[in-house]
Amino acid sequence: MIYGIGMLENGITWDYAQLVMEDEFMKMILKTCEGVLVDDEHLAVDVINEVGPGGEFISHMHTFQNFKHLSQPDAKIIDRNNFDGWMAQGGKDIVERSYERAIEMIENGKPKMPLPEDTKKALHALLEEAEADKNEELARRR
C-alpha cells in the first residue's frame, strides 16, 4: 500500500495536483515492475540476425512498432516533447498541467465505482466527528 499520495507537509496539506503527479509516477513505477518480456519476438532475435554486426536498429520497422511498450505508460501530464514542441503546446510545466488535469477530473469525472450509501454515511459521520474533535481541541487551546 502506498500511503500519502497527494500529501504535503507530512499530511498537514493535501493537494490535488500533487495527487495527479504522484498517480502518474506510480503508474510508471508499476509499468517498470511488470518487467520485460523475454522471448524471440520481444528480444527481436530475427531483427538482430537481419541487421547484423555494425548495423542500426532505429530505422527498422520492428523498433518503430515496439519502442513505446517500455517507455510510455499512458502519460497524461509528463511531456516528452523537445523544447520547441513543448513551447508549441503552451510551454506549461508539470505543475500547471497537473492542476488543469485535477480540475478537469473534479468537474467532469465520474467515479468508476460509486460508494454504497451506507459507506457514504459512515464517511460523513467520521468527518463530522473529526471536525467536532478539531473544534473542541481549538476551543480548549484558547
GROMACS .gro file of C-alpha atoms in nm:
model
  142
    1MET     CA    1   0.000   0.000   0.000
    2ILE     CA    2   0.128   0.344  -0.088
    3TYR     CA    3   0.047   0.597   0.180
    4GLY     CA    4   0.041   0.972   0.140
    5ILE     CA    5  -0.043   1.027  -0.225
    6GLY     CA    6  -0.127   1.394  -0.268
    7MET     CA    7   0.003   1.483   0.077
    8LEU     CA    8   0.241   1.768   0.151
    9GLU     CA    9   0.396   1.883   0.479
   10ASN     CA   10   0.369   1.540   0.645
   11GLY     CA   11  -0.003   1.524   0.578
   12ILE     CA   12  -0.091   1.872   0.703
   13THR     CA   13  -0.170   1.979   0.347
   14TRP     CA   14  -0.327   1.782   0.067
   15ASP     CA   15  -0.304   1.887  -0.296
   16TYR     CA   16  -0.498   1.762  -0.598
   17ALA     CA   17  -0.215   1.844  -0.841
   18GLN     CA   18   0.030   1.653  -0.622
   19LEU     CA   19  -0.212   1.358  -0.632
   20VAL     CA   20  -0.226   1.372  -1.013
   21MET     CA   21   0.155   1.385  -1.042
   22GLU     CA   22   0.211   1.101  -0.796
   23ASP     CA   23  -0.054   0.890  -0.965
   24GLU     CA   24   0.132   0.920  -1.294
   25PHE     CA   25   0.467   0.849  -1.126
   26MET     CA   26   0.322   0.536  -0.963
   27LYS     CA   27   0.187   0.415  -1.297
   28MET     CA   28   0.537   0.449  -1.440
   29ILE     CA   29   0.686   0.256  -1.148
   30LEU     CA   30   0.423  -0.018  -1.179
   31LYS     CA   31   0.491  -0.042  -1.553
   32THR     CA   32   0.861  -0.088  -1.476
   33CYS     CA   33   0.779  -0.354  -1.216
   34GLU     CA   34   0.596  -0.555  -1.483
   35GLY     CA   35   0.939  -0.639  -1.617
   36VAL     CA   36   1.047  -0.703  -1.972
   37LEU     CA   37   0.915  -0.986  -2.185
   38VAL     CA   38   1.195  -1.218  -2.283
   39ASP     CA   39   1.104  -1.414  -2.593
   40ASP     CA   40   1.223  -1.422  -2.953
   41GLU     CA   41   0.973  -1.155  -3.068
   42HIS     CA   42   1.048  -0.905  -2.790
   43LEU     CA   43   1.421  -0.968  -2.800
   44ALA     CA   44   1.399  -0.922  -3.178
   45VAL     CA   45   1.634  -1.213  -3.242
   46ASP     CA   46   1.535  -1.225  -3.610
   47VAL     CA   47   1.594  -0.848  -3.643
   48ILE     CA   48   1.937  -0.880  -3.480
   49ASN     CA   49   2.025  -1.153  -3.731
   50GLU     CA   50   1.885  -0.947  -4.019
   51VAL     CA   51   2.065  -0.622  -3.926
   52GLY     CA   52   2.389  -0.794  -3.838
   53PRO     CA   53   2.705  -0.658  -3.674
   54GLY     CA   54   2.756  -0.284  -3.712
   55GLY     CA   55   2.403  -0.225  -3.840
   56GLU     CA   56   2.145   0.008  -3.691
   57PHE     CA   57   1.804  -0.069  -3.547
   58ILE     CA   58   1.649   0.277  -3.516
   59SER     CA   59   1.500   0.277  -3.866
   60HIS     CA   60   1.383  -0.084  -3.853
   61MET     CA   61   1.006  -0.138  -3.857
   62HIS     CA   62   1.026  -0.368  -3.553
   63THR     CA   63   1.178  -0.083  -3.348
   64PHE     CA   64   0.905   0.155  -3.463
   65GLN     CA   65   0.631  -0.093  -3.376
   66ASN     CA   66   0.768  -0.171  -3.030
   67PHE     CA   67   0.957   0.126  -2.883
   68LYS     CA   68   0.662   0.265  -2.686
   69HIS     CA   69   0.594  -0.057  -2.495
   70LEU     CA   70   0.868   0.013  -2.244
   71SER     CA   71   0.872   0.389  -2.222
   72GLN     CA   72   0.526   0.547  -2.230
   73PRO     CA   73   0.266   0.418  -1.984
   74ASP     CA   74  -0.038   0.633  -2.068
   75ALA     CA   75   0.128   0.961  -1.969
   76LYS     CA   76  -0.115   1.250  -1.938
   77ILE     CA   77   0.094   1.514  -1.763
   78ILE     CA   78   0.455   1.420  -1.832
   79ASP     CA   79   0.560   1.595  -2.151
   80ARG     CA   80   0.819   1.409  -2.357
   81ASN     CA   81   0.845   1.669  -2.632
   82ASN     CA   82   1.164   1.854  -2.710
   83PHE     CA   83   1.180   2.221  -2.610
   84ASP     CA   84   1.030   2.352  -2.936
   85GLY     CA   85   0.744   2.101  -2.921
   86TRP     CA   86   0.682   2.183  -2.557
   87MET     CA   87   0.669   2.557  -2.632
   88ALA     CA   88   0.440   2.497  -2.930
   89GLN     CA   89   0.193   2.331  -2.693
   90GLY     CA   90   0.198   2.624  -2.450
   91GLY     CA   91   0.515   2.558  -2.251
   92LYS     CA   92   0.324   2.451  -1.939
   93ASP     CA   93   0.523   2.275  -1.671
   94ILE     CA   94   0.415   1.960  -1.494
   95VAL     CA   95   0.255   2.153  -1.207
   96GLU     CA   96   0.037   2.361  -1.440
   97ARG     CA   97  -0.069   2.050  -1.634
   98SER     CA   98  -0.138   1.867  -1.308
   99TYR     CA   99  -0.368   2.141  -1.179
  100GLU     CA  100  -0.551   2.151  -1.513
  101ARG     CA  101  -0.593   1.773  -1.507
  102ALA     CA  102  -0.713   1.778  -1.145
  103ILE     CA  103  -0.971   2.049  -1.219
  104GLU     CA  104  -1.089   1.862  -1.529
  105MET     CA  105  -1.126   1.541  -1.328
  106ILE     CA  106  -1.316   1.715  -1.049
  107GLU     CA  107  -1.551   1.893  -1.289
  108ASN     CA  108  -1.609   1.612  -1.539
  109GLY     CA  109  -1.502   1.289  -1.373
  110LYS     CA  110  -1.737   1.010  -1.285
  111PRO     CA  111  -1.646   0.757  -1.018
  112LYS     CA  112  -1.571   0.417  -1.166
  113MET     CA  113  -1.743   0.251  -0.875
  114PRO     CA  114  -1.973   0.475  -0.667
  115LEU     CA  115  -1.964   0.420  -0.293
  116PRO     CA  116  -2.262   0.242  -0.136
  117GLU     CA  117  -2.490   0.474   0.062
  118ASP     CA  118  -2.401   0.316   0.398
  119THR     CA  119  -2.032   0.376   0.326
  120LYS     CA  120  -2.104   0.740   0.234
  121LYS     CA  121  -2.297   0.787   0.558
  122ALA     CA  122  -2.018   0.629   0.763
  123LEU     CA  123  -1.758   0.854   0.598
  124HIS     CA  124  -1.969   1.165   0.658
  125ALA     CA  125  -2.013   1.066   1.023
  126LEU     CA  126  -1.637   1.014   1.054
  127LEU     CA  127  -1.570   1.356   0.904
  128GLU     CA  128  -1.824   1.522   1.132
  129GLU     CA  129  -1.664   1.354   1.434
  130ALA     CA  130  -1.316   1.466   1.325
  131GLU     CA  131  -1.442   1.821   1.270
  132ALA     CA  132  -1.602   1.824   1.616
  133ASP     CA  133  -1.280   1.691   1.774
  134LYS     CA  134  -1.079   1.958   1.595
  135ASN     CA  135  -1.315   2.235   1.707
  136GLU     CA  136  -1.309   2.103   2.064
  137GLU     CA  137  -0.928   2.100   2.064
  138LEU     CA  138  -0.913   2.454   1.922
  139ALA     CA  139  -1.157   2.577   2.187
  140ARG     CA  140  -0.955   2.407   2.462
  141ARG     CA  141  -0.636   2.581   2.345
  142ARG     CA  142  -0.794   2.929   2.362
   0.00000   0.00000   0.00000
